[in-house]
Amino acid sequence: MGSEGHSDGTVGKALDVLDMVSSHGHPVRFSDLLEKSPYPKATLYRFLQTLTHQGMLAYDTDRGTYSLGVRLVRLAHTAWTQSSLAPLARPFISDLAAQTGETVHLAQMDQGQVLYVDKRNAAKPVEMFSQAGKVGPAYCTGVGKAMLAFMSDDAVEAAISRQSFHRFTDHTLDTPGKLRAELAAIRTLGYAFDREEHEPGIICCAAPILARSGKVMGALSVTSTTARSSLATLEAEATRITDCATQIAAEAENWRFPDQN
Amino acid sequence: MGSEGHSDGTVGKALDVLDMVSSHGHPVRFSDLLEKSPYPKATLYRFLQTLTHQGMLAYDTDRGTYSLGVRLVRLAHTAWTQSSLAPLARPFISDLAAQTGETVHLAQMDQGQVLYVDKRNAAKPVEMFSQAGKVGPAYCTGVGKAMLAFMSDDAVEAAISRQSFHRFTDHTLDTPGKLRAELAAIRTLGYAFDREEHEPGIICCAAPILARSGKVMGALSVTSTTARSSLATLEAEATRITDCATQIAAEAENWRFPDQN
DNA sequence: GACTAAGTTTCAAATAATGGAACCAAACGG
DNA sequence: CCGTTTGGTTCCATTATTTGAAACTTAGTC
């Protein structure tokens, strides 16, 4: 059990609790958490107290339920601004969405999952947090595979071990083996497809955003449907997409803070 | 003044560090943090390690700088969804923006500050995290005063003690006394104005969102400029604004989770 | 090559976390 | 109406973790 259990110290445990609350998806009572938690009553209780007192959790006195606190929203604003590609990539994403007339996603890797940090829809107006902050599987999304393909072997293996390999559709790459083969192909090609691997009818073409050092900073994708488009049509845009990724990478390289201070 | 100093345990301290990083507004080096921190070198170092390992901070190996990690963005998404009024209030906010043709803000109170959780601009499209998650002063914004006016005496005093009372404009209420008087007036009136107290030329009319129990859940405001509108014009919309607040409150009261599980 | 600044590791002492058990309160059942 | 269960909170002696001064290691300067 030593393999993964090393939640570093008290702080790690407290953050675990935060995740536990988060994963429920709705306000939870103390006892619900207690069942799922590895901690004894008193310990869990104190964690919840502390986190609530700190504003990381919100406690509804009437119903006796915990949910994630708004302090997180405030912190996330800063996180999004200063350590995601989103603010910097914004104009490029907008252009790409306008040019292709399709939805564009910007994502980064977080704990083996794909974390969407921005989204631009040519037609509809943007939906706020309901989009940024969402997570998705890495092994069956265009952006996920694009990032994995250019990560270090160690990082890839670590990520693979965290995938569920759930078979969402008939096209889902549902084994580490198939995924590794696909990643090799992507590495040579330079961009990735989602061939209805996550949702039937949904396809996309994605490119990694790479720092000069080769480090994967994120990925972006142009998404469409089989009804409206096709893989061939999307591939025609591949250069545009990879170019966009390159531009963002360049911008990131320059910007990384102009020595404020 | 011991009233506030007790950062609860190790977890509290670690979260302090998170705030410290956040407050810099740009990636920081270890030594910059060390200066500002009350913790000795080794202690701070371990906190940073832990937080980084946990994904709450991101460490840039090249530059040796820390910034807030993307894990926060993911958590915030859940927080926003499940414990802010935003998702639920969305349609009402949109309507209000359309009806008034002005910018509408939705805010909640967080640690004595105003935290904006949504924004709707009749004209321009929404900007994601760049808007939600922003914070502002409570004592000189419409939403801030609207919320304070209906909070318990204890909570108000706690909040007041956290205000800076910086004199942004000639109209800023820059003392606790002036603020308290204003709050009393707001309480009788039922809504609040921002009379260019935060920014010259910017005015707004705000209403609190109150639970049936009387608890303040948040506030919303319609903002305009002296060039385009006037306090009198805004006051004409006051009923519309308070009605909107009431509707949101009602909706919140019903919704608070339809017994999922 | 000596000197300095910045970051990292060590380790005994100090402190804070732990969790079994007792306690309390409200809802339940007979 | 009282005994019982369920759900939540507090105690406190034990135990494990955090603490932080100091030693150490780079990496950069003169």
CSV table of N, CA, C and O in Angstrom, one decimal, chain A residues 6 8 10-12 14-15 18-19 21-22 25-27 50-51 53-56 60 63 67-80 82-83 90 108-111 113 115 118 126-130 132-135 253 256-257 260, chain B residues 6 8 10-12 14-15 18-19 21-22 25-27 50 53-56 60 63 67-80 82-83 90 108 110-111 113 115 118 126-130 132-135 253 256-257 260-261:
chain,number,residue,atom,x,y,z
A,6,HIS,N,1.3,7.8,0.0
A,6,HIS,CA,2.0,8.8,0.8
A,6,HIS,C,1.5,10.2,0.6
A,6,HIS,O,2.1,11.0,-0.1
A,8,ASP,N,1.5,13.6,1.6
A,8,ASP,CA,2.5,14.2,2.5
A,8,ASP,C,1.9,14.9,3.6
A,8,ASP,O,1.3,16.0,3.5
A,10,THR,N,0.2,16.2,7.3
A,10,THR,CA,-1.1,16.6,7.6
A,10,THR,C,-1.8,17.4,6.5
A,10,THR,O,-2.9,17.3,6.2
A,11,VAL,N,-0.9,18.3,5.9
A,11,VAL,CA,-1.5,19.1,4.8
A,11,VAL,C,-2.0,18.3,3.7
A,11,VAL,O,-3.1,18.5,3.2
A,12,GLY,N,-1.3,17.3,3.3
A,12,GLY,CA,-1.8,16.4,2.3
A,12,GLY,C,-3.1,15.7,2.6
A,12,GLY,O,-4.0,15.7,1.8
A,14,ALA,N,-5.4,16.9,4.6
A,14,ALA,CA,-6.4,17.9,4.6
A,14,ALA,C,-6.9,18.1,3.2
A,14,ALA,O,-8.1,18.3,2.9
A,15,LEU,N,-5.9,18.2,2.3
A,15,LEU,CA,-6.3,18.4,0.9
A,15,LEU,C,-7.0,17.2,0.3
A,15,LEU,O,-7.9,17.4,-0.6
A,18,LEU,N,-10.5,17.8,1.1
A,18,LEU,CA,-11.0,18.7,0.1
A,18,LEU,C,-11.5,18.0,-1.2
A,18,LEU,O,-12.5,18.3,-1.7
A,19,ASP,N,-10.6,17.2,-1.7
A,19,ASP,CA,-11.0,16.4,-2.9
A,19,ASP,C,-12.2,15.5,-2.6
A,19,ASP,O,-13.0,15.4,-3.5
A,21,VAL,N,-14.6,16.0,-0.7
A,21,VAL,CA,-15.9,16.8,-0.7
A,21,VAL,C,-16.2,17.2,-2.2
A,21,VAL,O,-17.3,17.1,-2.6
A,22,SER,N,-15.1,17.6,-2.9
A,22,SER,CA,-15.3,17.9,-4.3
A,22,SER,C,-15.9,16.8,-5.1
A,22,SER,O,-16.8,17.0,-5.9
A,25,GLY,N,-19.7,16.1,-5.6
A,25,GLY,CA,-20.5,16.8,-6.6
A,25,GLY,C,-21.7,17.5,-6.0
A,25,GLY,O,-22.4,18.3,-6.7
A,26,HIS,N,-22.0,17.3,-4.8
A,26,HIS,CA,-23.1,18.0,-4.1
A,26,HIS,C,-22.7,18.1,-2.6
A,26,HIS,O,-21.9,17.4,-2.1
A,27,PRO,N,-23.4,19.0,-1.9
A,27,PRO,CA,-23.1,19.2,-0.5
A,27,PRO,C,-23.2,17.9,0.3
A,27,PRO,O,-24.2,17.1,0.0
A,50,THR,N,-11.2,22.8,10.4
A,50,THR,CA,-10.1,23.7,10.0
A,50,THR,C,-10.4,24.2,8.6
A,50,THR,O,-10.3,25.4,8.4
A,51,LEU,N,-10.7,23.3,7.7
A,51,LEU,CA,-10.9,23.8,6.3
A,51,LEU,C,-12.1,24.8,6.2
A,51,LEU,O,-12.0,25.7,5.5
A,53,HIS,N,-13.1,26.7,8.7
A,53,HIS,CA,-12.7,28.0,9.3
A,53,HIS,C,-11.8,28.8,8.3
A,53,HIS,O,-11.8,30.0,8.4
A,54,GLN,N,-11.1,28.1,7.5
A,54,GLN,CA,-10.2,28.7,6.5
A,54,GLN,C,-10.9,29.1,5.3
A,54,GLN,O,-10.3,29.7,4.4
A,55,GLY,N,-12.2,28.8,5.2
A,55,GLY,CA,-12.9,29.3,4.0
A,55,GLY,C,-12.7,28.4,2.7
A,55,GLY,O,-13.2,28.7,1.7
A,56,MET,N,-12.0,27.2,3.0
A,56,MET,CA,-11.8,26.3,1.8
A,56,MET,C,-13.1,25.5,1.7
A,56,MET,O,-13.4,24.9,0.6
A,60,ASP,N,-23.1,24.5,5.7
A,60,ASP,CA,-24.4,25.0,5.7
A,60,ASP,C,-25.0,24.6,7.0
A,60,ASP,O,-25.3,23.4,7.2
A,63,ARG,N,-28.6,22.7,7.0
A,63,ARG,CA,-28.6,21.3,6.6
A,63,ARG,C,-27.5,20.5,7.1
A,63,ARG,O,-27.5,19.3,6.9
A,67,SER,N,-19.6,22.0,1.6
A,67,SER,CA,-19.3,22.0,0.1
A,67,SER,C,-18.1,22.9,0.0
A,67,SER,O,-17.6,23.5,0.9
A,68,LEU,N,-17.5,22.9,-1.2
A,68,LEU,CA,-16.3,23.7,-1.4
A,68,LEU,C,-16.5,25.1,-1.2
A,68,LEU,O,-17.6,25.7,-1.6
A,69,GLY,N,-15.6,25.8,-0.6
A,69,GLY,CA,-15.8,27.2,-0.2
A,69,GLY,C,-15.4,28.2,-1.3
A,69,GLY,O,-14.6,27.8,-2.2
A,70,VAL,N,-15.9,29.4,-1.2
A,70,VAL,CA,-15.6,30.4,-2.3
A,70,VAL,C,-14.1,30.9,-2.3
A,70,VAL,O,-13.7,31.4,-3.3
A,71,ARG,N,-13.4,30.6,-1.2
A,71,ARG,CA,-12.0,31.0,-1.2
A,71,ARG,C,-11.3,30.4,-2.3
A,71,ARG,O,-10.3,30.9,-2.9
A,72,LEU,N,-11.7,29.2,-2.7
A,72,LEU,CA,-11.1,28.5,-3.8
A,72,LEU,C,-11.3,29.3,-5.1
A,72,LEU,O,-10.4,29.3,-6.0
A,73,VAL,N,-12.5,29.9,-5.3
A,73,VAL,CA,-12.7,30.6,-6.5
A,73,VAL,C,-11.8,31.8,-6.6
A,73,VAL,O,-11.2,32.1,-7.7
A,74,ARG,N,-11.5,32.4,-5.5
A,74,ARG,CA,-10.6,33.5,-5.5
A,74,ARG,C,-9.2,33.1,-5.8
A,74,ARG,O,-8.5,33.7,-6.6
A,75,LEU,N,-8.8,32.0,-5.2
A,75,LEU,CA,-7.4,31.5,-5.5
A,75,LEU,C,-7.3,31.1,-6.9
A,75,LEU,O,-6.3,31.3,-7.6
A,76,ALA,N,-8.4,30.5,-7.4
A,76,ALA,CA,-8.3,30.0,-8.8
A,76,ALA,C,-8.2,31.1,-9.8
A,76,ALA,O,-7.6,31.0,-10.8
A,77,HIS,N,-8.8,32.2,-9.4
A,77,HIS,CA,-8.7,33.3,-10.3
A,77,HIS,C,-7.2,33.7,-10.5
A,77,HIS,O,-6.7,33.9,-11.7
A,78,THR,N,-6.5,33.7,-9.4
A,78,THR,CA,-5.1,34.0,-9.5
A,78,THR,C,-4.3,32.9,-10.3
A,78,THR,O,-3.5,33.2,-11.1
A,79,ALA,N,-4.7,31.7,-9.9
A,79,ALA,CA,-4.0,30.5,-10.5
A,79,ALA,C,-4.2,30.6,-12.0
A,79,ALA,O,-3.3,30.4,-12.8
A,80,TRP,N,-5.4,30.8,-12.4
A,80,TRP,CA,-5.8,30.9,-13.9
A,80,TRP,C,-5.0,32.0,-14.5
A,80,TRP,O,-4.4,31.8,-15.6
A,82,GLN,N,-2.1,33.5,-13.5
A,82,GLN,CA,-0.7,33.5,-13.4
A,82,GLN,C,-0.1,32.2,-13.8
A,82,GLN,O,1.1,32.2,-14.1
A,83,SER,N,-0.8,31.1,-13.8
A,83,SER,CA,-0.1,29.9,-14.1
A,83,SER,C,-0.8,29.0,-15.1
A,83,SER,O,-0.5,27.8,-15.3
A,90,ARG,N,-5.4,33.6,-25.2
A,90,ARG,CA,-6.8,34.1,-25.5
A,90,ARG,C,-6.9,34.6,-27.0
A,90,ARG,O,-7.8,34.1,-27.7
A,108,GLN,N,-4.7,21.8,-20.1
A,108,GLN,CA,-3.4,21.5,-19.5
A,108,GLN,C,-3.5,20.2,-18.8
A,108,GLN,O,-4.6,19.7,-18.5
A,109,MET,N,-2.4,19.6,-18.4
A,109,MET,CA,-2.4,18.3,-17.7
A,109,MET,C,-2.4,18.6,-16.2
A,109,MET,O,-1.7,19.4,-15.7
A,110,ASP,N,-3.3,17.9,-15.5
A,110,ASP,CA,-3.3,18.0,-14.1
A,110,ASP,C,-3.5,16.6,-13.4
A,110,ASP,O,-4.6,16.1,-13.6
A,111,GLN,N,-2.6,16.1,-12.8
A,111,GLN,CA,-2.7,14.8,-12.1
A,111,GLN,C,-3.2,13.7,-13.0
A,111,GLN,O,-4.0,13.0,-12.6
A,113,GLN,N,-5.0,13.9,-15.5
A,113,GLN,CA,-6.2,14.2,-16.2
A,113,GLN,C,-6.1,15.5,-17.1
A,113,GLN,O,-5.2,16.3,-16.8
A,115,LEU,N,-7.2,19.0,-17.9
A,115,LEU,CA,-7.9,20.1,-17.3
A,115,LEU,C,-8.2,21.2,-18.4
A,115,LEU,O,-7.2,21.8,-18.9
A,118,ASP,N,-9.6,26.9,-21.0
A,118,ASP,CA,-10.4,27.9,-21.8
A,118,ASP,C,-11.1,27.2,-22.9
A,118,ASP,O,-10.7,26.1,-23.3
A,126,VAL,N,-19.4,32.5,-24.5
A,126,VAL,CA,-18.7,31.6,-23.5
A,126,VAL,C,-19.5,31.4,-22.3
A,126,VAL,O,-20.3,32.2,-21.8
A,127,GLU,N,-19.3,30.2,-21.7
A,127,GLU,CA,-19.9,30.0,-20.4
A,127,GLU,C,-18.8,29.9,-19.4
A,127,GLU,O,-17.8,29.1,-19.6
A,128,MET,N,-18.9,30.7,-18.4
A,128,MET,CA,-17.8,30.9,-17.4
A,128,MET,C,-17.2,29.6,-16.8
A,128,MET,O,-16.7,28.8,-17.5
A,129,PHE,N,-17.2,29.6,-15.5
A,129,PHE,CA,-16.6,28.4,-14.8
A,129,PHE,C,-17.2,27.1,-15.3
A,129,PHE,O,-16.6,26.1,-15.1
A,130,SER,N,-18.3,27.2,-15.8
A,130,SER,CA,-18.9,25.9,-16.2
A,130,SER,C,-18.1,25.3,-17.3
A,130,SER,O,-18.3,24.1,-17.5
A,132,ALA,N,-14.2,26.4,-18.0
A,132,ALA,CA,-12.9,26.3,-17.5
A,132,ALA,C,-12.9,25.6,-16.1
A,132,ALA,O,-13.8,25.9,-15.4
A,133,GLY,N,-12.0,24.8,-15.9
A,133,GLY,CA,-12.0,24.1,-14.6
A,133,GLY,C,-12.5,22.6,-14.8
A,133,GLY,O,-12.3,21.8,-13.9
A,134,LYS,N,-13.2,22.4,-15.9
A,134,LYS,CA,-13.7,21.0,-16.1
A,134,LYS,C,-12.5,20.1,-16.3
A,134,LYS,O,-11.4,20.5,-16.8
A,135,VAL,N,-12.7,18.9,-16.0
A,135,VAL,CA,-11.7,17.9,-16.3
A,135,VAL,C,-12.2,16.8,-17.2
A,135,VAL,O,-13.4,16.5,-17.3
A,253,GLU,N,6.9,31.8,-24.1
A,253,GLU,CA,8.3,31.9,-23.9
A,253,GLU,C,8.8,33.3,-23.6
A,253,GLU,O,9.6,33.6,-22.7
A,256,ARG,N,6.7,35.0,-20.1
A,256,ARG,CA,7.0,34.5,-18.7
A,256,ARG,C,7.6,35.5,-17.8
A,256,ARG,O,8.8,35.5,-17.6
A,257,PHE,N,7.2,36.2,-17.3
A,257,PHE,CA,7.1,37.5,-16.8
A,257,PHE,C,8.2,38.5,-17.0
A,257,PHE,O,9.4,38.2,-16.6
A,260,GLN,N,8.9,41.8,-13.7
A,260,GLN,CA,8.2,42.6,-12.8
A,260,GLN,C,8.9,42.5,-11.5
A,260,GLN,O,9.7,41.6,-11.3
B,6,HIS,N,-4.8,33.3,15.3
B,6,HIS,CA,-4.6,31.9,15.4
B,6,HIS,C,-4.9,31.2,14.1
B,6,HIS,O,-6.0,30.7,13.8
B,8,ASP,N,-5.2,28.2,12.3
B,8,ASP,CA,-5.3,26.8,12.8
B,8,ASP,C,-4.4,25.8,12.3
B,8,ASP,O,-4.5,25.4,11.2
B,10,THR,N,-1.2,23.2,11.4
B,10,THR,CA,-0.3,23.1,10.2
B,10,THR,C,-1.0,23.5,8.9
B,10,THR,O,-0.5,24.1,8.1
B,11,VAL,N,-2.2,23.0,8.8
B,11,VAL,CA,-3.0,23.2,7.6
B,11,VAL,C,-3.2,24.7,7.4
B,11,VAL,O,-3.0,25.2,6.3
B,12,GLY,N,-3.6,25.4,8.4
B,12,GLY,CA,-3.8,26.8,8.3
B,12,GLY,C,-2.6,27.5,7.8
B,12,GLY,O,-2.6,28.4,7.0
B,14,ALA,N,-0.1,26.3,6.1
B,14,ALA,CA,0.1,25.9,4.7
B,14,ALA,C,-0.8,26.8,3.8
B,14,ALA,O,-0.3,27.3,2.7
B,15,LEU,N,-2.0,27.0,4.2
B,15,LEU,CA,-2.9,27.7,3.4
B,15,LEU,C,-2.5,29.2,3.4
B,15,LEU,O,-2.7,29.9,2.4
B,18,LEU,N,-0.1,29.6,0.7
B,18,LEU,CA,-0.8,29.7,-0.6
B,18,LEU,C,-1.2,31.1,-0.8
B,18,LEU,O,-1.1,31.6,-1.9
B,19,ASP,N,-1.8,31.7,0.2
B,19,ASP,CA,-2.2,33.1,0.0
B,19,ASP,C,-1.0,34.0,-0.3
B,19,ASP,O,-1.1,35.0,-1.0
B,21,VAL,N,1.7,33.3,-1.8
B,21,VAL,CA,2.0,33.2,-3.2
B,21,VAL,C,1.0,33.9,-4.1
B,21,VAL,O,1.4,34.7,-5.0
B,22,SER,N,-0.2,33.7,-3.7
B,22,SER,CA,-1.3,34.4,-4.5
B,22,SER,C,-1.2,35.9,-4.5
B,22,SER,O,-1.3,36.5,-5.5
B,25,GLY,N,0.9,38.1,-7.0
B,25,GLY,CA,0.4,38.4,-8.3
B,25,GLY,C,1.3,38.0,-9.5
B,25,GLY,O,1.0,38.1,-10.6
B,26,HIS,N,2.5,37.5,-9.2
B,26,HIS,CA,3.3,36.9,-10.2
B,26,HIS,C,4.2,35.9,-9.6
B,26,HIS,O,4.3,35.8,-8.4
B,27,PRO,N,4.8,35.0,-10.4
B,27,PRO,CA,5.6,33.9,-9.9
B,27,PRO,C,6.7,34.5,-8.9
B,27,PRO,O,7.3,35.5,-9.2
B,50,THR,N,5.6,20.6,-0.1
B,50,THR,CA,4.3,19.8,0.0
B,50,THR,C,3.2,20.4,-0.9
B,50,THR,O,2.6,19.6,-1.6
B,53,HIS,N,4.0,19.5,-4.4
B,53,HIS,CA,3.8,18.1,-4.7
B,53,HIS,C,2.3,17.8,-4.8
B,53,HIS,O,1.9,16.9,-5.5
B,54,GLN,N,1.5,18.6,-4.1
B,54,GLN,CA,0.1,18.4,-4.1
B,54,GLN,C,-0.6,19.1,-5.3
B,54,GLN,O,-1.8,19.0,-5.4
B,55,GLY,N,0.1,19.8,-6.1
B,55,GLY,CA,-0.5,20.5,-7.2
B,55,GLY,C,-1.2,21.8,-6.9
B,55,GLY,O,-1.8,22.4,-7.7
B,56,MET,N,-1.0,22.2,-5.6
B,56,MET,CA,-1.7,23.5,-5.3
B,56,MET,C,-0.7,24.6,-5.7
B,56,MET,O,-1.2,25.7,-5.9
B,60,ASP,N,8.3,26.4,-11.3
B,60,ASP,CA,9.0,26.5,-12.6
B,60,ASP,C,10.5,26.2,-12.3
B,60,ASP,O,11.2,27.1,-11.8
B,63,ARG,N,13.2,28.8,-13.8
B,63,ARG,CA,13.4,30.1,-13.1
B,63,ARG,C,13.4,30.0,-11.6
B,63,ARG,O,13.6,31.0,-10.9
B,67,SER,N,4.2,29.5,-8.4
B,67,SER,CA,2.9,30.2,-8.7
B,67,SER,C,1.8,29.2,-8.3
B,67,SER,O,2.0,28.0,-8.1
B,68,LEU,N,0.6,29.7,-8.3
B,68,LEU,CA,-0.5,28.9,-7.9
B,68,LEU,C,-0.7,27.8,-8.9
B,68,LEU,O,-0.6,28.0,-10.1
B,69,GLY,N,-1.1,26.6,-8.5
B,69,GLY,CA,-1.2,25.5,-9.3
B,69,GLY,C,-2.6,25.3,-9.9
B,69,GLY,O,-3.5,25.8,-9.4
B,70,VAL,N,-2.6,24.6,-11.0
B,70,VAL,CA,-3.9,24.4,-11.7
B,70,VAL,C,-4.9,23.5,-11.0
B,70,VAL,O,-6.1,23.6,-11.3
B,71,ARG,N,-4.4,22.8,-10.0
B,71,ARG,CA,-5.4,22.0,-9.2
B,71,ARG,C,-6.5,22.9,-8.6
B,71,ARG,O,-7.6,22.5,-8.4
B,72,LEU,N,-6.0,24.1,-8.3
B,72,LEU,CA,-7.0,25.1,-7.8
B,72,LEU,C,-8.1,25.4,-8.8
B,72,LEU,O,-9.3,25.6,-8.4
B,73,VAL,N,-7.7,25.5,-10.0
B,73,VAL,CA,-8.7,25.8,-11.0
B,73,VAL,C,-9.8,24.7,-11.1
B,73,VAL,O,-11.0,24.9,-11.2
B,74,ARG,N,-9.3,23.5,-11.0
B,74,ARG,CA,-10.2,22.3,-11.0
B,74,ARG,C,-11.1,22.4,-9.7
B,74,ARG,O,-12.4,22.2,-9.8
B,75,LEU,N,-10.6,22.6,-8.6
B,75,LEU,CA,-11.4,22.7,-7.4
B,75,LEU,C,-12.4,23.8,-7.5
B,75,LEU,O,-13.5,23.7,-7.1
B,76,ALA,N,-11.9,24.9,-8.0
B,76,ALA,CA,-12.8,26.1,-8.1
B,76,ALA,C,-14.0,25.9,-8.9
B,76,ALA,O,-15.0,26.4,-8.7
B,77,HIS,N,-13.8,25.1,-10.0
B,77,HIS,CA,-14.9,24.8,-10.8
B,77,HIS,C,-16.0,24.2,-10.0
B,77,HIS,O,-17.2,24.5,-10.1
B,78,THR,N,-15.6,23.2,-9.2
B,78,THR,CA,-16.6,22.6,-8.3
B,78,THR,C,-17.2,23.5,-7.3
B,78,THR,O,-18.4,23.6,-7.1
B,79,ALA,N,-16.3,24.3,-6.7
B,79,ALA,CA,-16.8,25.3,-5.7
B,79,ALA,C,-17.8,26.2,-6.3
B,79,ALA,O,-18.8,26.5,-5.8
B,80,TRP,N,-17.5,26.7,-7.5
B,80,TRP,CA,-18.3,27.7,-8.2
B,80,TRP,C,-19.7,27.0,-8.5
B,80,TRP,O,-20.7,27.6,-8.3
B,82,GLN,N,-21.1,24.3,-7.0
B,82,GLN,CA,-21.9,23.8,-5.9
B,82,GLN,C,-22.1,24.7,-4.8
B,82,GLN,O,-23.0,24.5,-4.0
B,83,SER,N,-21.2,25.8,-4.7
B,83,SER,CA,-21.5,26.6,-3.5
B,83,SER,C,-21.5,28.1,-3.8
B,83,SER,O,-21.4,28.9,-2.9
B,90,ARG,N,-27.8,32.5,-12.9
B,90,ARG,CA,-27.4,32.8,-14.3
B,90,ARG,C,-28.6,33.4,-15.2
B,90,ARG,O,-28.5,34.5,-15.7
B,108,GLN,N,-20.4,37.5,-3.7
B,108,GLN,CA,-20.6,37.0,-2.4
B,108,GLN,C,-19.5,37.5,-1.5
B,108,GLN,O,-18.6,38.1,-2.0
B,110,ASP,N,-16.5,37.1,1.0
B,110,ASP,CA,-15.4,36.2,1.4
B,110,ASP,C,-14.4,36.8,2.2
B,110,ASP,O,-13.6,37.7,1.7
B,111,GLN,N,-14.3,36.4,3.4
B,111,GLN,CA,-13.3,37.0,4.3
B,111,GLN,C,-13.3,38.5,4.4
B,111,GLN,O,-12.2,39.1,4.3
B,113,GLN,N,-14.1,40.5,2.2
B,113,GLN,CA,-14.0,41.2,0.9
B,113,GLN,C,-15.2,40.7,0.0
B,113,GLN,O,-15.8,39.7,0.2
B,115,LEU,N,-16.4,39.1,-3.3
B,115,LEU,CA,-15.9,38.2,-4.3
B,115,LEU,C,-16.9,38.1,-5.4
B,115,LEU,O,-18.0,37.7,-5.2
B,118,ASP,N,-19.9,36.2,-10.7
B,118,ASP,CA,-20.4,36.2,-12.1
B,118,ASP,C,-20.6,37.6,-12.6
B,118,ASP,O,-20.7,38.6,-11.7
B,126,VAL,N,-18.8,37.4,-22.2
B,126,VAL,CA,-18.2,37.2,-20.9
B,126,VAL,C,-16.7,36.8,-21.0
B,126,VAL,O,-16.3,36.2,-22.0
B,127,GLU,N,-16.0,37.2,-20.0
B,127,GLU,CA,-14.6,36.7,-20.0
B,127,GLU,C,-14.5,35.8,-18.7
B,127,GLU,O,-14.9,36.2,-17.6
B,128,MET,N,-14.1,34.6,-19.0
B,128,MET,CA,-14.1,33.6,-18.0
B,128,MET,C,-13.6,33.9,-16.6
B,128,MET,O,-14.0,34.8,-16.0
B,129,PHE,N,-12.6,33.2,-16.2
B,129,PHE,CA,-12.0,33.4,-14.9
B,129,PHE,C,-11.5,34.8,-14.7
B,129,PHE,O,-11.3,35.2,-13.6
B,130,SER,N,-11.2,35.4,-15.8
B,130,SER,CA,-10.7,36.8,-15.7
B,130,SER,C,-11.7,37.7,-15.0
B,130,SER,O,-11.4,38.8,-14.5
B,132,ALA,N,-14.9,36.2,-13.0
B,132,ALA,CA,-15.3,35.5,-11.8
B,132,ALA,C,-14.0,35.2,-11.0
B,132,ALA,O,-13.0,34.9,-11.5
B,133,GLY,N,-14.1,35.4,-9.7
B,133,GLY,CA,-12.9,35.2,-8.8
B,133,GLY,C,-12.2,36.5,-8.4
B,133,GLY,O,-11.4,36.5,-7.5
B,134,LYS,N,-12.6,37.5,-9.1
B,134,LYS,CA,-12.0,38.8,-8.7
B,134,LYS,C,-12.5,39.3,-7.4
B,134,LYS,O,-13.6,38.9,-7.0
B,135,VAL,N,-11.7,40.0,-6.7
B,135,VAL,CA,-12.2,40.5,-5.4
B,135,VAL,C,-12.2,42.0,-5.4
B,135,VAL,O,-11.4,42.7,-6.1
B,253,GLU,N,-33.5,28.8,-2.5
B,253,GLU,CA,-34.2,28.2,-1.4
B,253,GLU,C,-34.8,26.8,-1.8
B,253,GLU,O,-34.7,25.8,-1.1
B,256,ARG,N,-31.5,24.1,-3.4
B,256,ARG,CA,-30.6,23.5,-2.5
B,256,ARG,C,-30.7,22.1,-2.3
B,256,ARG,O,-31.2,21.5,-1.4
B,257,PHE,N,-30.3,21.4,-2.9
B,257,PHE,CA,-30.2,20.2,-3.6
B,257,PHE,C,-31.4,19.2,-3.4
B,257,PHE,O,-31.7,18.8,-2.3
B,260,GLN,N,-30.4,14.6,-4.1
B,260,GLN,CA,-29.6,13.7,-4.9
B,260,GLN,C,-29.0,12.7,-3.9
B,260,GLN,O,-29.1,12.9,-2.7
B,261,ASN,N,-28.5,11.6,-4.3
B,261,ASN,CA,-27.9,10.5,-3.5
B,261,ASN,C,-28.8,9.3,-3.3
B,261,ASN,O,-29.8,9.4,-2.6
